[in-house]
Amino acid sequence: MRIRHTLTVAVAAVLAVAGCGGQDAPRAAESTPPPTDTSAVAPPPSPAPMATASAAPACGDELLASLTVRQRLAQLLNVGVTGTADALEAVQSEQIGGIFVGSWTDVSMLANREIPQVAAASRLPLMVTIDEEGGRVSRVGALLGPDPSARVTAQTMTVEETYRMALERGRELRELGVTVDFAPDVDVSSQPDDAVIGDRSFSADPQVVVQYADAYARGLRDAGILPVLKHFPGHGSASGDSHTGAVTAPPLDQLQQVDLVPYRELVDSGVAVMLGHLDVPGLTEGLPASISPQAVQLLRSGTGYGAPPFDGVVFTDDLSGMQAITDTYDITEAVQAALAAGVDQALWLSTDDVPRVLDHLEQAVATGALPAARVDDAVRTVARAKGALDC
């Protein structure tokens, strides 16, 4: 039976919301009181009425009209920061849509509750994203104390205990100013603990993954944190490590039996989704899924693997520090390819290239290589998840 939940989260007036797992530091190119409102993933919009001469503007039209093309594009970037000053500069100068807190980020940004001052510099609610899975992928373990890995969690805790653990960690993250967690990892894997996925996977049994990932996502969501399922369409059985080179997943028909099961069951439960850098035979035609229109369409429609449609935020995995991407693409090319494929948030690890990326994207929109309508759709999706749109 499909697990479904009604999402009941408050919309933040000013939202601070920071994924990919496993990177330790950026590779060559992963105070005022915090806000008390929670982040929001709003319900799907109601069908729009037929247009008339006096019809109200369509959903998001007024928001889009208030933004330049460059500002719209900036809303689709989620970029790693070294600390408060770096984050402030990127937000103030380019109004980027999100910042990513990595293992290299100065911990004082969190410990001193400095994220709200960064969010205050943003015209729109700011996403503040983080990798906090527990175990070896933790960015706040030294600050808040460790949580067990997903595998240890499933082996030693009940589903209800897992929910309570995620709820507590989510509340702690929210207090620090974080509003998006790139967790839970829903990869289905029997890899050794220290493999690229390994103990980041709850289990080699997809139904166990569904039960525990659902509990973890509910805990985060109930704490006001947007959970992000990863790494679509499934890294658990893939060959290799996308941090160090190209990775090939099993063919799509095999993924449907195991790796895609957690997405089939959980994708409509008020979550976002991260695309992995996975070449999937029979789906991506040699491209990493993170920049593949076919992979995004599979997720969005659900028809290719028996899932409901997905209209939430789609993130890429890191585009600047993982060789599955960087061996072939410059960051400007990777971001353009991801957005054109249908992704809503392009993630990478350093603010240094933000101006160059935006220059490139502006040119791509001007030439039609990146359709303006695609950009506007992504801005609406992101704004809705941030609570900046209620339609």
Tab-separated table of C-alpha atoms in Angstrom:
chain	number	residue	atom	x	y	z
A	1	MET	CA	0.000	0.000	0.000
A	2	ARG	CA	1.344	3.400	-0.908
A	3	ILE	CA	2.283	5.542	2.051
A	4	ARG	CA	0.707	8.997	1.813
A	5	HIS	CA	0.756	11.908	4.192
A	6	THR	CA	-0.951	15.251	4.350
A	7	LEU	CA	1.633	17.960	4.472
A	8	THR	CA	0.803	20.620	7.053
A	9	VAL	CA	3.558	23.149	7.346
A	10	ALA	CA	3.380	26.885	7.890
A	11	VAL	CA	4.598	29.343	5.278
A	12	ALA	CA	7.514	31.506	6.354
A	13	ALA	CA	7.457	35.231	5.671
A	14	VAL	CA	11.208	35.184	5.404
A	15	LEU	CA	12.522	31.654	4.960
A	16	ALA	CA	16.066	30.485	5.418
A	17	VAL	CA	16.416	27.137	3.597
A	18	ALA	CA	20.932	24.738	2.365
A	19	GLY	CA	23.211	18.430	-0.881
A	20	CYS	CA	24.916	15.985	-2.047
A	21	GLY	CA	26.416	13.387	0.186
A	22	GLY	CA	29.877	12.393	1.082
A	23	GLN	CA	32.172	15.163	-0.097
A	24	ASP	CA	34.520	16.537	2.532
A	25	ALA	CA	35.596	19.869	1.087
A	26	PRO	CA	35.151	21.852	-2.092
A	27	ARG	CA	37.068	20.176	-4.852
A	28	ALA	CA	38.473	22.213	-7.694
A	29	ALA	CA	36.051	24.172	-9.350
A	30	GLU	CA	30.347	19.520	-1.022
A	31	SER	CA	22.916	37.023	16.871
A	32	THR	CA	19.419	37.383	16.036
A	33	PRO	CA	16.934	34.649	16.950
A	34	PRO	CA	16.246	32.199	14.112
A	35	PRO	CA	12.911	32.364	12.364
A	36	THR	CA	10.225	30.320	14.027
A	37	ASP	CA	7.994	29.737	11.011
A	38	THR	CA	8.609	26.554	9.056
A	39	SER	CA	9.511	25.974	5.429
A	40	ALA	CA	6.756	24.994	3.094
A	41	VAL	CA	6.080	22.708	0.223
A	42	ALA	CA	2.639	23.861	-0.785
A	43	PRO	CA	-0.109	21.583	-2.164
A	44	PRO	CA	-0.391	21.321	-5.954
A	45	PRO	CA	-2.050	24.434	-7.431
A	46	SER	CA	-5.732	24.324	-8.289
A	47	PRO	CA	-6.564	24.327	-12.002
A	48	ALA	CA	-6.439	27.858	-13.375
A	49	PRO	CA	-9.707	29.374	-14.559
A	50	MET	CA	-10.175	30.109	-18.238
A	51	ALA	CA	-8.604	33.434	-19.115
A	52	THR	CA	-10.877	36.417	-19.502
A	53	ALA	CA	-10.239	40.070	-20.097
A	54	SER	CA	-10.499	40.738	-16.365
A	55	ALA	CA	-8.826	37.545	-15.121
A	56	ALA	CA	-6.304	37.860	-12.306
A	57	PRO	CA	-2.646	37.260	-13.177
A	58	ALA	CA	-1.666	33.592	-13.422
A	59	CYS	CA	0.122	32.035	-10.491
A	60	GLY	CA	3.514	33.634	-10.076
A	61	ASP	CA	3.153	36.245	-12.808
A	62	GLU	CA	3.513	39.163	-10.406
A	63	LEU	CA	6.538	37.556	-8.758
A	64	LEU	CA	8.191	36.894	-12.092
A	65	ALA	CA	7.487	40.426	-13.276
A	66	SER	CA	9.314	41.772	-10.217
A	67	LEU	CA	12.519	39.916	-11.163
A	68	THR	CA	14.995	40.504	-13.954
A	69	VAL	CA	16.048	37.543	-16.064
A	70	ARG	CA	19.325	37.381	-14.127
A	71	GLN	CA	17.481	37.418	-10.806
A	72	ARG	CA	15.174	34.630	-11.983
A	73	LEU	CA	18.189	32.554	-12.985
A	74	ALA	CA	19.889	33.281	-9.665
A	75	GLN	CA	16.903	31.804	-7.837
A	76	LEU	CA	17.780	28.459	-9.410
A	77	LEU	CA	21.304	28.306	-7.952
A	78	ASN	CA	22.210	26.616	-4.667
A	79	VAL	CA	25.859	27.251	-3.887
A	80	GLY	CA	28.277	26.145	-1.184
A	81	VAL	CA	29.664	28.858	1.093
A	82	THR	CA	32.738	29.107	3.296
A	83	GLY	CA	31.041	31.176	5.986
A	84	THR	CA	28.831	34.138	6.738
A	85	ALA	CA	30.817	36.768	4.814
A	86	ASP	CA	30.969	34.600	1.698
A	87	ALA	CA	27.243	33.859	1.899
A	88	LEU	CA	26.351	37.516	2.435
A	89	GLU	CA	28.388	38.607	-0.562
A	90	ALA	CA	26.751	36.061	-2.867
A	91	VAL	CA	23.235	36.871	-1.675
A	92	GLN	CA	23.672	40.634	-1.708
A	93	SER	CA	25.450	40.812	-5.052
A	94	GLU	CA	23.483	38.257	-7.066
A	95	GLN	CA	20.439	37.298	-4.955
A	96	ILE	CA	21.105	33.570	-5.360
A	97	GLY	CA	18.229	31.342	-4.352
A	98	GLY	CA	20.067	29.143	-1.908
A	99	ILE	CA	23.267	28.481	-0.002
A	100	PHE	CA	24.761	25.111	0.914
A	101	VAL	CA	26.452	24.490	4.261
A	102	GLY	CA	29.226	21.946	3.741
A	103	SER	CA	31.927	20.324	5.839
A	104	TRP	CA	34.279	23.188	4.858
A	105	THR	CA	31.848	25.910	5.998
A	106	ASP	CA	33.005	27.825	9.088
A	107	VAL	CA	30.960	26.245	11.882
A	108	SER	CA	30.586	29.628	13.591
A	109	MET	CA	28.016	30.469	10.927
A	110	LEU	CA	25.802	27.887	12.604
A	111	ALA	CA	27.025	28.069	16.185
A	112	ASN	CA	26.613	31.846	16.359
A	113	ARG	CA	23.201	31.759	14.656
A	114	GLU	CA	24.429	33.937	11.772
A	115	ILE	CA	22.264	32.438	9.015
A	116	PRO	CA	19.287	34.735	9.706
A	117	GLN	CA	21.373	37.803	8.842
A	118	VAL	CA	22.245	36.210	5.508
A	119	ALA	CA	18.585	35.398	4.855
A	120	ALA	CA	17.659	38.986	5.682
A	121	ALA	CA	19.782	40.152	2.732
A	122	SER	CA	17.640	38.201	0.280
A	123	ARG	CA	14.609	39.758	-1.419
A	124	LEU	CA	12.957	36.323	-1.544
A	125	PRO	CA	13.094	33.562	1.061
A	126	LEU	CA	16.512	31.921	1.049
A	127	MET	CA	17.123	28.193	0.897
A	128	VAL	CA	19.773	27.050	3.354
A	129	THR	CA	20.645	23.445	2.540
A	130	ILE	CA	22.809	20.888	4.299
A	131	ASP	CA	23.909	17.240	4.135
A	132	GLU	CA	22.821	15.762	7.455
A	133	GLU	CA	22.152	12.044	7.093
A	134	GLY	CA	23.788	10.847	10.296
A	135	GLY	CA	26.780	8.529	10.437
A	136	ARG	CA	29.707	9.599	8.261
A	137	VAL	CA	27.675	12.175	6.339
A	138	SER	CA	27.048	14.762	9.019
A	139	ARG	CA	27.773	18.479	9.022
A	140	VAL	CA	26.601	19.232	12.559
A	141	GLY	CA	27.665	16.146	14.482
A	142	ALA	CA	30.459	17.993	16.277
A	143	LEU	CA	28.051	20.794	17.155
A	144	LEU	CA	24.906	18.859	18.047
A	145	GLY	CA	26.189	15.362	18.719
A	146	PRO	CA	26.238	12.360	16.392
A	147	ASP	CA	23.312	10.435	14.974
A	148	PRO	CA	23.747	6.864	13.709
A	149	SER	CA	24.079	6.015	10.047
A	150	ALA	CA	20.991	4.914	8.140
A	151	ARG	CA	22.074	1.268	8.203
A	152	VAL	CA	22.706	1.266	11.949
A	153	THR	CA	19.411	3.074	12.468
A	154	ALA	CA	17.445	0.365	10.656
A	155	GLN	CA	19.325	-2.377	12.495
A	156	THR	CA	18.973	-0.972	16.009
A	157	MET	CA	15.947	1.348	16.122
A	158	THR	CA	12.230	1.038	15.496
A	159	VAL	CA	10.466	3.067	12.842
A	160	GLU	CA	8.893	5.244	15.539
A	161	GLU	CA	12.276	5.828	17.204
A	162	THR	CA	13.643	6.850	13.815
A	163	TYR	CA	10.856	9.385	13.404
A	164	ARG	CA	11.576	10.886	16.833
A	165	MET	CA	15.320	11.049	16.105
A	166	ALA	CA	14.708	12.879	12.821
A	167	LEU	CA	12.208	15.206	14.471
A	168	GLU	CA	14.748	16.174	17.124
A	169	ARG	CA	17.560	16.668	14.607
A	170	GLY	CA	15.229	18.613	12.353
A	171	ARG	CA	14.282	20.970	15.165
A	172	GLU	CA	17.961	21.491	15.962
A	173	LEU	CA	18.720	22.262	12.316
A	174	ARG	CA	15.807	24.655	12.111
A	175	GLU	CA	17.038	26.500	15.187
A	176	LEU	CA	20.382	26.954	13.444
A	177	GLY	CA	18.649	28.477	10.410
A	178	VAL	CA	18.762	25.448	8.089
A	179	THR	CA	15.568	24.639	6.226
A	180	VAL	CA	16.439	21.896	3.710
A	181	ASP	CA	18.226	18.630	4.497
A	182	PHE	CA	19.561	16.454	1.695
A	183	ALA	CA	18.279	13.374	3.492
A	184	PRO	CA	17.107	10.681	3.762
A	185	ASP	CA	19.241	8.641	1.386
A	186	VAL	CA	16.786	6.157	-0.131
A	187	ASP	CA	19.346	4.161	-2.103
A	188	VAL	CA	18.762	0.418	-1.757
A	189	SER	CA	22.130	-1.188	-1.158
A	190	SER	CA	24.032	-4.120	0.286
A	191	GLN	CA	27.408	-2.455	-0.309
A	192	PRO	CA	30.040	-2.657	2.455
A	193	ASP	CA	29.646	0.045	5.070
A	194	ASP	CA	32.518	2.177	3.747
A	195	ALA	CA	31.461	2.054	0.078
A	196	VAL	CA	30.165	5.210	-1.628
A	197	ILE	CA	26.619	4.389	-0.476
A	198	GLY	CA	27.262	1.575	1.977
A	199	ASP	CA	25.968	2.386	5.455
A	200	ARG	CA	24.195	5.469	4.102
A	201	SER	CA	21.515	3.023	2.905
A	202	PHE	CA	18.914	1.817	5.375
A	203	SER	CA	18.783	-1.644	3.820
A	204	ALA	CA	19.123	-3.873	0.777
A	205	ASP	CA	15.370	-4.512	1.123
A	206	PRO	CA	13.413	-1.739	-0.646
A	207	GLN	CA	10.437	-2.068	1.717
A	208	VAL	CA	12.672	-1.543	4.753
A	209	VAL	CA	14.091	1.530	3.031
A	210	VAL	CA	10.549	2.798	2.441
A	211	GLN	CA	9.543	2.369	6.088
A	212	TYR	CA	12.612	4.000	7.605
A	213	ALA	CA	13.038	6.728	4.992
A	214	ASP	CA	9.372	7.620	5.376
A	215	ALA	CA	9.799	7.954	9.139
A	216	TYR	CA	12.937	10.049	8.737
A	217	ALA	CA	11.341	12.330	6.160
A	218	ARG	CA	8.236	12.790	8.323
A	219	GLY	CA	10.391	13.751	11.288
A	220	LEU	CA	12.244	16.386	9.313
A	221	ARG	CA	9.074	17.707	7.751
A	222	ASP	CA	7.281	17.960	11.087
A	223	ALA	CA	10.250	19.990	12.346
A	224	GLY	CA	9.897	22.467	9.470
A	225	ILE	CA	12.727	21.042	7.364
A	226	LEU	CA	12.203	20.060	3.728
A	227	PRO	CA	13.514	16.484	3.259
A	228	VAL	CA	15.218	15.532	-0.006
A	229	LEU	CA	15.199	11.943	-1.265
A	230	LYS	CA	18.389	10.932	-3.066
A	231	HIS	CA	19.972	9.804	-5.413
A	232	PHE	CA	17.298	9.353	-8.118
A	233	PRO	CA	16.873	6.991	-9.900
A	234	GLY	CA	19.019	4.895	-7.542
A	235	HIS	CA	22.729	4.673	-6.703
A	236	GLY	CA	22.591	1.559	-4.534
A	237	SER	CA	23.386	-0.939	-7.285
A	238	ALA	CA	25.452	1.353	-9.490
A	239	SER	CA	29.039	0.692	-10.457
A	240	GLY	CA	31.648	3.160	-9.230
A	241	ASP	CA	31.613	6.443	-7.353
A	242	SER	CA	30.454	9.619	-9.088
A	243	HIS	CA	32.912	11.617	-6.960
A	244	THR	CA	35.752	9.957	-8.888
A	245	GLY	CA	34.330	9.172	-12.321
A	246	ALA	CA	31.435	8.035	-14.461
A	247	VAL	CA	28.895	5.720	-12.865
A	248	THR	CA	26.519	3.321	-14.586
A	249	ALA	CA	23.350	2.117	-12.900
A	250	PRO	CA	21.499	-1.069	-13.798
A	251	PRO	CA	19.094	-0.791	-16.745
A	252	LEU	CA	15.781	0.915	-16.120
A	253	ASP	CA	13.796	-2.327	-16.035
A	254	GLN	CA	15.974	-3.561	-13.165
A	255	LEU	CA	15.773	-0.248	-11.293
A	256	GLN	CA	11.982	-0.496	-11.403
A	257	GLN	CA	12.086	-3.681	-9.335
A	258	VAL	CA	14.326	-2.389	-6.516
A	259	ASP	CA	15.963	1.031	-6.640
A	260	LEU	CA	12.906	2.995	-7.739
A	261	VAL	CA	10.564	1.431	-5.166
A	262	PRO	CA	11.230	4.069	-2.453
A	263	TYR	CA	10.484	6.883	-4.900
A	264	ARG	CA	7.332	5.126	-6.077
A	265	GLU	CA	6.104	4.966	-2.484
A	266	LEU	CA	7.347	8.291	-1.093
A	267	VAL	CA	7.559	10.835	-3.898
A	268	ASP	CA	4.119	12.263	-3.092
A	269	SER	CA	4.741	12.685	0.630
A	270	GLY	CA	5.897	16.308	0.692
A	271	VAL	CA	9.546	15.862	-0.278
A	272	ALA	CA	12.069	17.173	-2.771
A	273	VAL	CA	14.281	14.885	-4.873
A	274	MET	CA	17.978	14.965	-5.776
A	275	LEU	CA	19.183	13.501	-9.079
A	276	GLY	CA	22.392	11.481	-9.026
A	277	HIS	CA	25.102	11.573	-11.687
A	278	LEU	CA	24.094	8.134	-12.946
A	279	ASP	CA	24.048	6.848	-16.503
A	280	VAL	CA	21.011	4.552	-16.756
A	281	PRO	CA	20.901	2.238	-19.780
A	282	GLY	CA	17.532	2.502	-21.447
A	283	LEU	CA	16.866	5.940	-19.976
A	284	THR	CA	19.600	8.580	-20.013
A	285	GLU	CA	21.339	7.767	-23.318
A	286	GLY	CA	24.821	8.101	-21.868
A	287	LEU	CA	24.189	11.293	-19.889
A	288	PRO	CA	24.293	11.539	-16.101
A	289	ALA	CA	20.723	11.554	-14.774
A	290	SER	CA	21.342	14.956	-13.188
A	291	ILE	CA	21.416	16.596	-16.622
A	292	SER	CA	19.146	14.166	-18.492
A	293	PRO	CA	15.715	15.340	-19.722
A	294	GLN	CA	14.603	11.703	-19.792
A	295	ALA	CA	15.477	11.201	-16.116
A	296	VAL	CA	13.641	14.369	-15.099
A	297	GLN	CA	10.612	13.360	-17.171
A	298	LEU	CA	10.571	9.919	-15.550
A	299	LEU	CA	10.464	11.580	-12.135
A	300	ARG	CA	7.962	14.260	-13.101
A	301	SER	CA	5.461	11.986	-14.842
A	302	GLY	CA	5.902	8.847	-12.761
A	303	THR	CA	4.403	6.852	-15.604
A	304	GLY	CA	7.651	5.085	-16.440
A	305	TYR	CA	7.836	3.396	-13.037
A	306	GLY	CA	4.299	3.359	-11.670
A	307	ALA	CA	4.590	6.413	-9.413
A	308	PRO	CA	2.339	9.447	-9.009
A	309	PRO	CA	3.410	12.663	-10.776
A	310	PHE	CA	5.990	14.755	-8.920
A	311	ASP	CA	5.715	18.558	-8.886
A	312	GLY	CA	8.150	19.365	-6.084
A	313	VAL	CA	11.679	20.748	-6.239
A	314	VAL	CA	14.280	18.760	-8.187
A	315	PHE	CA	17.923	19.280	-7.159
A	316	THR	CA	21.089	18.132	-8.862
A	317	ASP	CA	23.846	16.476	-6.920
A	318	ASP	CA	27.023	18.579	-6.754
A	319	LEU	CA	28.030	19.773	-10.229
A	320	SER	CA	31.493	21.104	-9.418
A	321	GLY	CA	33.299	18.550	-7.249
A	322	MET	CA	32.266	15.224	-8.751
A	323	GLN	CA	34.196	13.855	-11.698
A	324	ALA	CA	31.156	12.199	-13.254
A	325	ILE	CA	30.351	15.782	-14.283
A	326	THR	CA	33.623	17.730	-14.194
A	327	ASP	CA	35.496	15.294	-16.445
A	328	THR	CA	33.199	16.422	-19.271
A	329	TYR	CA	31.510	19.705	-18.383
A	330	ASP	CA	32.544	23.146	-17.223
A	331	ILE	CA	30.330	24.393	-14.396
A	332	THR	CA	28.591	26.840	-16.757
A	333	GLU	CA	27.731	24.021	-19.174
A	334	ALA	CA	26.629	21.661	-16.401
A	335	VAL	CA	24.273	24.188	-14.823
A	336	GLN	CA	22.734	25.099	-18.179
A	337	ALA	CA	22.270	21.427	-19.076
A	338	ALA	CA	20.636	20.662	-15.724
A	339	LEU	CA	18.192	23.568	-15.910
A	340	ALA	CA	17.334	22.843	-19.530
A	341	ALA	CA	16.681	19.211	-18.589
A	342	GLY	CA	14.041	20.303	-16.091
A	343	VAL	CA	15.948	20.618	-12.812
A	344	ASP	CA	14.906	23.440	-10.448
A	345	GLN	CA	18.023	23.854	-8.284
A	346	ALA	CA	21.575	23.459	-9.588
A	347	LEU	CA	23.950	22.672	-6.724
A	348	TRP	CA	27.682	23.254	-6.564
A	349	LEU	CA	30.324	23.976	-3.967
A	350	SER	CA	31.782	27.465	-4.342
A	351	THR	CA	30.495	31.005	-4.882
A	352	ASP	CA	33.509	31.930	-7.039
A	353	ASP	CA	31.791	31.013	-10.306
A	354	VAL	CA	28.361	32.502	-9.599
A	355	PRO	CA	28.834	35.629	-11.785
A	356	ARG	CA	30.306	33.580	-14.648
A	357	VAL	CA	27.481	31.033	-14.449
A	358	LEU	CA	24.833	33.759	-14.486
A	359	ASP	CA	26.508	35.515	-17.433
A	360	HIS	CA	26.438	32.229	-19.328
A	361	LEU	CA	22.820	31.483	-18.420
A	362	GLU	CA	21.668	34.953	-19.456
A	363	GLN	CA	23.228	34.391	-22.860
A	364	ALA	CA	21.615	30.949	-23.098
A	365	VAL	CA	18.193	32.475	-22.436
A	366	ALA	CA	18.829	35.238	-24.966
A	367	THR	CA	19.649	32.691	-27.689
A	368	GLY	CA	16.876	30.269	-26.738
A	369	ALA	CA	19.300	27.528	-25.731
A	370	LEU	CA	17.689	27.732	-22.281
A	371	PRO	CA	13.999	28.479	-22.817
A	372	ALA	CA	12.672	31.371	-20.755
A	373	ALA	CA	9.490	29.413	-20.051
A	374	ARG	CA	11.567	26.615	-18.504
A	375	VAL	CA	13.279	29.155	-16.236
A	376	ASP	CA	9.956	30.658	-15.182
A	377	ASP	CA	8.482	27.237	-14.385
A	378	ALA	CA	11.473	26.455	-12.174
A	379	VAL	CA	11.247	29.810	-10.400
A	380	ARG	CA	7.582	29.130	-9.618
A	381	THR	CA	8.392	25.666	-8.263
A	382	VAL	CA	11.194	26.981	-6.067
A	383	ALA	CA	9.163	29.957	-4.860
A	384	ARG	CA	6.266	27.695	-3.959
A	385	ALA	CA	8.546	25.419	-1.920
A	386	LYS	CA	9.946	28.459	-0.098
A	387	GLY	CA	6.494	29.752	0.761
A	388	ALA	CA	6.760	32.741	-1.574
A	389	LEU	CA	3.746	31.544	-3.585
A	390	ASP	CA	0.519	30.102	-2.229
A	391	CYS	CA	-0.836	28.878	-5.544
